[in-house]
Tab-separated table of N, CA, C and O and ligand atoms in Angstrom:
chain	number	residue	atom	x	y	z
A	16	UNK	N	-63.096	-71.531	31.592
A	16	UNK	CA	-63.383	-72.439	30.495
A	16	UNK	C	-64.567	-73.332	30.880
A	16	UNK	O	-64.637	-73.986	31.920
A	17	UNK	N	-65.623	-73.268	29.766
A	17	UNK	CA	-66.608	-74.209	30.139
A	17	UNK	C	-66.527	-75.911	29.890
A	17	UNK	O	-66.067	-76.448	28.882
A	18	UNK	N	-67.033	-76.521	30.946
A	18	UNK	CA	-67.437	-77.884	30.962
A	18	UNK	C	-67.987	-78.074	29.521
A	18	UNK	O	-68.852	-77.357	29.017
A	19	UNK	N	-67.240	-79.369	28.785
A	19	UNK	CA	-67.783	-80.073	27.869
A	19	UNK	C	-69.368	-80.403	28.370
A	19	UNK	O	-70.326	-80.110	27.654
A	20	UNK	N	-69.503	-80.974	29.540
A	20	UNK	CA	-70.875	-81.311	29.759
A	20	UNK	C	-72.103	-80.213	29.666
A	20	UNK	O	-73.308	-80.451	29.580
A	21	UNK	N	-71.442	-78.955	29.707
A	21	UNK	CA	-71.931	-77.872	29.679
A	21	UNK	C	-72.219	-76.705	28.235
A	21	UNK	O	-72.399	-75.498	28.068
A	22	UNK	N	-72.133	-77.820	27.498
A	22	UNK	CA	-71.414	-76.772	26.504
A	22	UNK	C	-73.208	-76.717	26.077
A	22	UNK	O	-73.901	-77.734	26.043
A	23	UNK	N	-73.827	-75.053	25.722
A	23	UNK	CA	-75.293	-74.713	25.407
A	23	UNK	C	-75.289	-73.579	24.630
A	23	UNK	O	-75.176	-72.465	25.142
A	24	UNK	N	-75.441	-73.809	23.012
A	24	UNK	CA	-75.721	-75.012	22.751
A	24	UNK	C	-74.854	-75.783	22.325
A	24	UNK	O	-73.694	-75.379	22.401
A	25	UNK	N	-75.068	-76.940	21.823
A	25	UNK	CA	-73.901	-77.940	21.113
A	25	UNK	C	-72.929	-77.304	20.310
A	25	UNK	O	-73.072	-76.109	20.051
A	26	UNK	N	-71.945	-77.945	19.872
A	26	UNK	CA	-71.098	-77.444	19.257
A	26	UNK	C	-71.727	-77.785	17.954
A	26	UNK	O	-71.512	-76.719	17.378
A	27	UNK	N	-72.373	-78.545	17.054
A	27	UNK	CA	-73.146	-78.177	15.769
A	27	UNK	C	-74.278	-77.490	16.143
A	27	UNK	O	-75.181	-78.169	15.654
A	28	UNK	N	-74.883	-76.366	16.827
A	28	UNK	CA	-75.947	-75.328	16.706
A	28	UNK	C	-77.057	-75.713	17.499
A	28	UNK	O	-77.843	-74.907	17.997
A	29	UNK	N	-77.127	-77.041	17.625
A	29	UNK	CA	-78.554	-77.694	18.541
A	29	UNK	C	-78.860	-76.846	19.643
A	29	UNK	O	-77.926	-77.000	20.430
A	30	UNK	N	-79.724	-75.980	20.146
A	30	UNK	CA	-79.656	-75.527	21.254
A	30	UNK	C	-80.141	-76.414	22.520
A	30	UNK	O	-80.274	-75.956	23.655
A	31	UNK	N	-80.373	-77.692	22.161
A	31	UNK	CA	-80.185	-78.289	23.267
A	31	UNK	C	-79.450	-78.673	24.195
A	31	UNK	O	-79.797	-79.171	25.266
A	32	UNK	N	-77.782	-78.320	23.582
A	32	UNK	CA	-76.923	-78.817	24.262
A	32	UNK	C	-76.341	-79.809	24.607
A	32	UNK	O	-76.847	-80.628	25.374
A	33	UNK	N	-75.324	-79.908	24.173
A	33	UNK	CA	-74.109	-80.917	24.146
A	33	UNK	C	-74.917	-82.121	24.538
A	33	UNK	O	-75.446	-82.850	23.699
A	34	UNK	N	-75.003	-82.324	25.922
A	34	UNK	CA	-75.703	-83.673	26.554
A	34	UNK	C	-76.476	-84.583	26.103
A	34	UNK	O	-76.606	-85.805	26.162
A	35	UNK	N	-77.339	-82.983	25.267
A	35	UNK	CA	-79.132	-83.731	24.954
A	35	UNK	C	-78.941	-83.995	23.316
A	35	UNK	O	-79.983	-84.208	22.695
A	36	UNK	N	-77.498	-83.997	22.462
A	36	UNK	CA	-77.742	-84.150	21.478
A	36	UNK	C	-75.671	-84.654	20.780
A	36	UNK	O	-75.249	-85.744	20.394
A	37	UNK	N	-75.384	-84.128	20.831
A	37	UNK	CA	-74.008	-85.172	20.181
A	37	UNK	C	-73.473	-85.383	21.310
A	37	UNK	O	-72.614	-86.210	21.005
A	38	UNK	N	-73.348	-85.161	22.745
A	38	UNK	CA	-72.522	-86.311	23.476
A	38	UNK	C	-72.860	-87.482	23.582
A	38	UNK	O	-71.916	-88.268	23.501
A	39	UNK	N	-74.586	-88.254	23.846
A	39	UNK	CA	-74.495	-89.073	24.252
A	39	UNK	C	-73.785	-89.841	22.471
A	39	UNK	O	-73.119	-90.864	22.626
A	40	UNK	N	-73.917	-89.450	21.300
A	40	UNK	CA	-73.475	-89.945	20.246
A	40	UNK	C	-71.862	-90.423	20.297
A	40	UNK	O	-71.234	-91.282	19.679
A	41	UNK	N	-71.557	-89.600	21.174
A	41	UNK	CA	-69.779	-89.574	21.107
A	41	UNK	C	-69.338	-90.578	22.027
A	41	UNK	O	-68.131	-90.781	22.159
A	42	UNK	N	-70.392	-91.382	22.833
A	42	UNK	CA	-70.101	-92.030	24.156
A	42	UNK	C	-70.994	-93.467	23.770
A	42	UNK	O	-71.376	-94.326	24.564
A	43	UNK	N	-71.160	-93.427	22.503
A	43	UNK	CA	-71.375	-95.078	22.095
A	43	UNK	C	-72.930	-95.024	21.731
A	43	UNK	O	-73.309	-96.195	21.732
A	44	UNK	N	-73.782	-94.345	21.482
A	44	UNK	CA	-75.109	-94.152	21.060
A	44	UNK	C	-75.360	-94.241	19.612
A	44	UNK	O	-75.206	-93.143	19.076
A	45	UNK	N	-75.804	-95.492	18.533
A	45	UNK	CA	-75.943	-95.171	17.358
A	45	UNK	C	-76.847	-94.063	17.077
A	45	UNK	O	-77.829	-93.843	17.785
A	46	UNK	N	-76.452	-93.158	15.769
A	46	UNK	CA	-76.991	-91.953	15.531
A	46	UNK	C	-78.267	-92.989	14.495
A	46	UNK	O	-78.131	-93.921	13.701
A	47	UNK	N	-79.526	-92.186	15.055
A	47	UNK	CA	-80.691	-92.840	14.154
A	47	UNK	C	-80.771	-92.018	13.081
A	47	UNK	O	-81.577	-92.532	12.305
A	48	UNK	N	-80.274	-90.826	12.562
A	48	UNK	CA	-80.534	-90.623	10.996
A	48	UNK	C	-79.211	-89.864	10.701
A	48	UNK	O	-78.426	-89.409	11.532
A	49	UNK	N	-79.129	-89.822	9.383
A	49	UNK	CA	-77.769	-89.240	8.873
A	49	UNK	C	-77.323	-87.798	9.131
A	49	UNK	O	-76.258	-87.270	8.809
A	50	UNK	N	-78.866	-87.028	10.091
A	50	UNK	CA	-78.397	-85.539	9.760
A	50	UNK	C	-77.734	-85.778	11.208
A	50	UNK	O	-76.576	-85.417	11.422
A	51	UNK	N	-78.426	-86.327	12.071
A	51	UNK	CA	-77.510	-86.598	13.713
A	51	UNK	C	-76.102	-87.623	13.563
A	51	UNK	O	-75.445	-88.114	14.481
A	52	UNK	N	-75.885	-87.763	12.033
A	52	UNK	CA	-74.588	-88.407	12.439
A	52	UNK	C	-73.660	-87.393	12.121
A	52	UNK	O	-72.572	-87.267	12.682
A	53	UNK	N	-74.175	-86.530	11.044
A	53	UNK	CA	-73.140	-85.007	10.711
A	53	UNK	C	-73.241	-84.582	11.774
A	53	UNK	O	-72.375	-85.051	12.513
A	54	UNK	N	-74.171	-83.601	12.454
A	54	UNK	CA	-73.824	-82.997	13.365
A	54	UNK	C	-73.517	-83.854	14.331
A	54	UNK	O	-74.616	-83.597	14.824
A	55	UNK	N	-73.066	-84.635	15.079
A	55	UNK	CA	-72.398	-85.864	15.930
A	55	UNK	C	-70.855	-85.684	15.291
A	55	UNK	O	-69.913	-85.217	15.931
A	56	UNK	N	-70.784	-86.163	13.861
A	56	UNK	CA	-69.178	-85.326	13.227
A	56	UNK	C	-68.944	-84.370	13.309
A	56	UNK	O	-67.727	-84.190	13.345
A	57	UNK	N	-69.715	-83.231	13.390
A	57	UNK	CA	-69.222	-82.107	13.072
A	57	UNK	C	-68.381	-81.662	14.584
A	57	UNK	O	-67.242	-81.233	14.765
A	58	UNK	N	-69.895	-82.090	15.872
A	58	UNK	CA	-69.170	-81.740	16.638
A	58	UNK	C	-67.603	-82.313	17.533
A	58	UNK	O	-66.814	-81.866	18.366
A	59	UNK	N	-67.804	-83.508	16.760
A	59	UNK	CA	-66.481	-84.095	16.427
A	59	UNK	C	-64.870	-83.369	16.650
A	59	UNK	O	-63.874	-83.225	17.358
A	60	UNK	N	-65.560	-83.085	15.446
A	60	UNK	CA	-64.051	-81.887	14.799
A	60	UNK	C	-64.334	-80.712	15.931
A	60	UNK	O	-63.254	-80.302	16.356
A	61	UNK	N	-64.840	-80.414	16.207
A	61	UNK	CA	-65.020	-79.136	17.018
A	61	UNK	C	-64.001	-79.636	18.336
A	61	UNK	O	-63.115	-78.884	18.743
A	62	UNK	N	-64.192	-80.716	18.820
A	62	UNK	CA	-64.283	-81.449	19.812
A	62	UNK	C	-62.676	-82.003	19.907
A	62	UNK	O	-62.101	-82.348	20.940
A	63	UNK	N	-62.191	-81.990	18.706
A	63	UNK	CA	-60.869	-82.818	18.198
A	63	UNK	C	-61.102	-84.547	18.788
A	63	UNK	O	-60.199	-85.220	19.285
A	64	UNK	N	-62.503	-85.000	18.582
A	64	UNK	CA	-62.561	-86.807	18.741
A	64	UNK	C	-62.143	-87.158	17.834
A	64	UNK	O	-63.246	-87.495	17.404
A	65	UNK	N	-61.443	-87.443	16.991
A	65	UNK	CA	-60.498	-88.087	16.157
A	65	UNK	C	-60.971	-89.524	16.365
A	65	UNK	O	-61.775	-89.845	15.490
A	66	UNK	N	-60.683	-90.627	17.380
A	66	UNK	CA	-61.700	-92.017	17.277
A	66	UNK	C	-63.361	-92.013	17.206
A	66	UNK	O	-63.956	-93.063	16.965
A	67	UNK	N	-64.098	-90.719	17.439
A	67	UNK	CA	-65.156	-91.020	17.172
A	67	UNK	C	-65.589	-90.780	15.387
A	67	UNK	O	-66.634	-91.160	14.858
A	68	UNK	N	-64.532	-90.103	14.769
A	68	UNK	CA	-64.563	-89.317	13.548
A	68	UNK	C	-64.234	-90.452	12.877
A	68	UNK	O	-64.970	-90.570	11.897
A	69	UNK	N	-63.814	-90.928	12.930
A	69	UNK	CA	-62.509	-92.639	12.310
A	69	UNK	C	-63.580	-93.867	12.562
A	69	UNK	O	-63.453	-94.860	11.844
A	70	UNK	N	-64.875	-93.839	13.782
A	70	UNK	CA	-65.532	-94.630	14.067
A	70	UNK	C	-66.587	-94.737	13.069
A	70	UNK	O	-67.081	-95.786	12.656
A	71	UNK	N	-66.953	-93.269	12.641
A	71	UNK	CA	-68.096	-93.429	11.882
A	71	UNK	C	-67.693	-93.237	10.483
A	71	UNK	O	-68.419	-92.520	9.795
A	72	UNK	N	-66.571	-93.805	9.915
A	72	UNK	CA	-66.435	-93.455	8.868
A	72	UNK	C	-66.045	-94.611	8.132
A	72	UNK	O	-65.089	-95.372	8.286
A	73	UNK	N	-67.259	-94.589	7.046
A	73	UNK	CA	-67.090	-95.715	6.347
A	73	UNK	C	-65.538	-96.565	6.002
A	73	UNK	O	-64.565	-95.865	5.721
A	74	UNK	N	-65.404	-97.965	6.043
A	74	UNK	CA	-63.723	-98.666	6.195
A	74	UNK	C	-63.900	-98.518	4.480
A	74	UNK	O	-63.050	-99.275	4.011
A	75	UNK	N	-64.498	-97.992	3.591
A	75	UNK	CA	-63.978	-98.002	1.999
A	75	UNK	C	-63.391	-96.744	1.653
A	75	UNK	O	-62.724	-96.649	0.622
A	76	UNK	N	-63.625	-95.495	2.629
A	76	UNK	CA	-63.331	-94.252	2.269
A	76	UNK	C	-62.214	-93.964	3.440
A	76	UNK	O	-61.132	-93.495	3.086
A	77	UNK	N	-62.518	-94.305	5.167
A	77	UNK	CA	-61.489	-93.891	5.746
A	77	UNK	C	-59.818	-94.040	5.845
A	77	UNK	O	-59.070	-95.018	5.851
A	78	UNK	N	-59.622	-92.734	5.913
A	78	UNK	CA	-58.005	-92.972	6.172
A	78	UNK	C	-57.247	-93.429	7.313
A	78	UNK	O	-57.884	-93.331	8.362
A	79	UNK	N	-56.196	-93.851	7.417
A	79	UNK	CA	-55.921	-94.571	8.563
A	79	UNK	C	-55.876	-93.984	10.405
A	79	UNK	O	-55.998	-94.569	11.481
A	80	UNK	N	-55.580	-92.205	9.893
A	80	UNK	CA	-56.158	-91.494	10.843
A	80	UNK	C	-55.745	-89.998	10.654
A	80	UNK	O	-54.974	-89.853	9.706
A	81	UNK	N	-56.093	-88.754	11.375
A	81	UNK	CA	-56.387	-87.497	10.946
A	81	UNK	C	-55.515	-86.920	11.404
A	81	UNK	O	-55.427	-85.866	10.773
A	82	UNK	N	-54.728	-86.971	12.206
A	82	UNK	CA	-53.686	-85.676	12.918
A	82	UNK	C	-54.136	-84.429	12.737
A	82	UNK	O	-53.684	-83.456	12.132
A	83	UNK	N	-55.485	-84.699	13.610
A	83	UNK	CA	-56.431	-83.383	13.584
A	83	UNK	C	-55.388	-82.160	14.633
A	83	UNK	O	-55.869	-81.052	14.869
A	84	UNK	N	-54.279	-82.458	15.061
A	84	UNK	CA	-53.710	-81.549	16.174
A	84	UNK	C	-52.557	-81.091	15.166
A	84	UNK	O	-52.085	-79.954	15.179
A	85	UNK	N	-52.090	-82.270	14.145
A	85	UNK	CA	-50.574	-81.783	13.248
A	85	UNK	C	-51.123	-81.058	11.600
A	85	UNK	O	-50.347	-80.858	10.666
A	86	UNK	N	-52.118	-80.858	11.584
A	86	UNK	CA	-52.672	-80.163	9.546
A	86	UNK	C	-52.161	-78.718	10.143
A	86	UNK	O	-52.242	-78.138	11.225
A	87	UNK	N	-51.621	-78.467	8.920
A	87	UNK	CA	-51.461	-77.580	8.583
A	87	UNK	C	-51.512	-76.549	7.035
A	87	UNK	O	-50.662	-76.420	6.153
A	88	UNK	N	-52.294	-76.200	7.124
A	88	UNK	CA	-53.215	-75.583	7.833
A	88	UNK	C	-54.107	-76.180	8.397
A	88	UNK	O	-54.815	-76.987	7.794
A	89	UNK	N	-54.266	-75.871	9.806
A	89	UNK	CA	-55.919	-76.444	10.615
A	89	UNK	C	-56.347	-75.860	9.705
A	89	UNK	O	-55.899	-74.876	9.116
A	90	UNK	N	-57.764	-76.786	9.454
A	90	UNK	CA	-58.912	-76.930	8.990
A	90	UNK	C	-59.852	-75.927	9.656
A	90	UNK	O	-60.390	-76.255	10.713
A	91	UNK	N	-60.106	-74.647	9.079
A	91	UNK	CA	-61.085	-73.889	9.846
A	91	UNK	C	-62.603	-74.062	9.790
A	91	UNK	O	-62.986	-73.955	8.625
A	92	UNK	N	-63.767	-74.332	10.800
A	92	UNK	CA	-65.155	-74.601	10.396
A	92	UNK	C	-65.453	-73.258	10.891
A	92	UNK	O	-64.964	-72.707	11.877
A	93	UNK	N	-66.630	-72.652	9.781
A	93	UNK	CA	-67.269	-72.072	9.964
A	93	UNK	C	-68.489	-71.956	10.735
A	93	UNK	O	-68.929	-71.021	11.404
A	94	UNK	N	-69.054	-73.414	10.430
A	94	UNK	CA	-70.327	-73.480	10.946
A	94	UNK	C	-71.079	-75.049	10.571
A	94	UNK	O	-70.283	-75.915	10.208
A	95	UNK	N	-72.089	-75.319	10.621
A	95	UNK	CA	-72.682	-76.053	10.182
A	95	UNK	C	-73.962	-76.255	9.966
A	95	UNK	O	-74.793	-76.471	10.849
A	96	UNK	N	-74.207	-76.184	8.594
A	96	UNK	CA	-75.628	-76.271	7.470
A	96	UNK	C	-75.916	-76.909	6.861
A	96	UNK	O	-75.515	-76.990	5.700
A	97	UNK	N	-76.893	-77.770	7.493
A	97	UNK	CA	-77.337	-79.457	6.796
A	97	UNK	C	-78.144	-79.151	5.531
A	97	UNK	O	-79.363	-79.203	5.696
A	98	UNK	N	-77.734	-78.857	4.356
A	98	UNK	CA	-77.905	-78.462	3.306
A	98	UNK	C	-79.428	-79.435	2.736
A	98	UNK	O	-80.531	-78.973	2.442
A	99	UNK	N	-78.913	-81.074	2.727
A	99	UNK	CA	-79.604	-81.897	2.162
A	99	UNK	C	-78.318	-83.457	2.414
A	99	UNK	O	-77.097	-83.564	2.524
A	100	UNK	N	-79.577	-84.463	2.406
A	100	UNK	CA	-78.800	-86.115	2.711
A	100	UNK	C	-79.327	-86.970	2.175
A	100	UNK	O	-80.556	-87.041	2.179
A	101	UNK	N	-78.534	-87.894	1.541
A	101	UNK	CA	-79.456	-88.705	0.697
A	101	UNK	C	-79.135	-90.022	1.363
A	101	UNK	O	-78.099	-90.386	1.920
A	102	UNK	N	-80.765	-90.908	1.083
A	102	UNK	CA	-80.165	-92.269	2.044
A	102	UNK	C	-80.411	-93.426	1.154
A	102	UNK	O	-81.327	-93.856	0.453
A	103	UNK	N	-79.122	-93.766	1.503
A	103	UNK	CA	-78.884	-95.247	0.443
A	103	UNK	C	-79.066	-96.528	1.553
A	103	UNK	O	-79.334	-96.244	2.720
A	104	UNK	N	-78.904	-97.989	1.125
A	104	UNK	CA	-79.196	-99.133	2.210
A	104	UNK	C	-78.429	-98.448	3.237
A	104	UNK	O	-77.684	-97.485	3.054
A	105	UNK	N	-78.650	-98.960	4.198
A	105	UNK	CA	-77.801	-99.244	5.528
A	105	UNK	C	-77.273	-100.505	5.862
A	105	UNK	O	-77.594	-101.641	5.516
A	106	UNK	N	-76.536	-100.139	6.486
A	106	UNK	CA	-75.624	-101.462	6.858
A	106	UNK	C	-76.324	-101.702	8.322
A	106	UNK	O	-76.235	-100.801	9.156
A	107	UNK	N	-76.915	-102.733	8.586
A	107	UNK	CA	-77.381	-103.011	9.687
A	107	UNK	C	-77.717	-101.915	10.574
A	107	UNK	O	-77.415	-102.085	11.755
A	108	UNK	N	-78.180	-101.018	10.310
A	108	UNK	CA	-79.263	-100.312	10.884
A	108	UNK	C	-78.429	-99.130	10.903
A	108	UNK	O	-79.022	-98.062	11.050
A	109	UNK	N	-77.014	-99.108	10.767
A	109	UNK	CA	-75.688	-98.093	11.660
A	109	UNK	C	-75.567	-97.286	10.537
A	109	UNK	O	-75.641	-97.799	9.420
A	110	UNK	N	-75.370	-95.945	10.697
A	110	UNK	CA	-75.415	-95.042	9.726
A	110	UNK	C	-73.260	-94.919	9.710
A	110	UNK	O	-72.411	-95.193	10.558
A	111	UNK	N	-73.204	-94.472	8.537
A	111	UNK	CA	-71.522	-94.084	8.604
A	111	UNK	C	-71.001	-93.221	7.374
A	111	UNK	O	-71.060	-93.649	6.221
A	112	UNK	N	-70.577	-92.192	7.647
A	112	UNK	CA	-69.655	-91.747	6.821
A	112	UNK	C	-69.121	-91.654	5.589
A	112	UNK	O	-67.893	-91.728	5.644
A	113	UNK	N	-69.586	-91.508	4.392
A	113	UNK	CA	-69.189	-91.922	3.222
A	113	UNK	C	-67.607	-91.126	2.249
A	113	UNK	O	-66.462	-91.452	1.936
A	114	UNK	N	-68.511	-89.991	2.117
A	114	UNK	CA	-67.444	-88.723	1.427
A	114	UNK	C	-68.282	-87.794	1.333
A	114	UNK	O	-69.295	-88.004	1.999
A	115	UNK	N	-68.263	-86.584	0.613
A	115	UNK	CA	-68.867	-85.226	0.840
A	115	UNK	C	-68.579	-84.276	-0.444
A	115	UNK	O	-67.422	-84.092	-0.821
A	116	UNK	N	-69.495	-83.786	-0.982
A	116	UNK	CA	-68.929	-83.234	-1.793
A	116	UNK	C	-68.845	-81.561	-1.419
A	116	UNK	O	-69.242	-81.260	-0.293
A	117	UNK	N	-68.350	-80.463	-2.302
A	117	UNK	CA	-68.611	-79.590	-1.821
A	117	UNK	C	-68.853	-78.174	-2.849
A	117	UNK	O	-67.891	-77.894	-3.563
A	118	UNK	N	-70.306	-77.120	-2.970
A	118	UNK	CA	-69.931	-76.440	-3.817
A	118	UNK	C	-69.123	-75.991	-4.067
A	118	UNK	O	-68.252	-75.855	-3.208
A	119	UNK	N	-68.889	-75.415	-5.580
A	119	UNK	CA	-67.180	-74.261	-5.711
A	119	UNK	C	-68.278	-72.725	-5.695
A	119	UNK	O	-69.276	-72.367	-6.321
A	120	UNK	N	-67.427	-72.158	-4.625
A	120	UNK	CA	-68.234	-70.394	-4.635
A	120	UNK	C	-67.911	-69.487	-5.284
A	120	UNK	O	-68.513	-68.417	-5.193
B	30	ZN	ZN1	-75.065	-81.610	18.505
């Protein structure tokens, strides 16, 4: 089993690798634009961080917490494809979490 520190590439697709792109996010680094805060979530969920997922998520939309280990059905990800992001004010510079919508296929 590979080292989290090791993981190449990231768990959202970066081929830079874990280190050089959502860990230091997961270890207290504000994400400077909204597409590094998805993939920072995404690899989240990959990751099962549950407080970093709860951290960045807006306090008007989040729930009190995920029992990302008890859903049932787990939540399967396919992948991740930064489609498009739209940017509204910021709250003191910190990007967070709003809601998501999603096509019907
Ligand atoms: Zn990443």
């Amino acid at each position: 089993m590979k080292s989290i520190d090791t993981l190449t590439p990231c768990p959202c697709g970066n081929a830079a690798g874990y280190t050089q792109c959502c860990g230091p996010l997961h270890d207290g680094k504000v994400a400077d634009s909204a597409e590094a805060l998805m993939r920072s979530r995404y690899s989240a969920y990959v990751l099962k961080r549950e407080d970093y997922l709860l951290a960045t998520w807006h306090t008007s939309t989040r729930p009190p917490n995920l029992n990302l280990g008890a859903q049932q059905p787990a939540p399967s990800w396919l992948g991740l494809d930064v489609k498009r992001h739209e940017t509204e004010g910021d709250e003191a510079g910190r990007w967070y979490y709003l809601d998501g919508s999603f096509p019907e296929v």
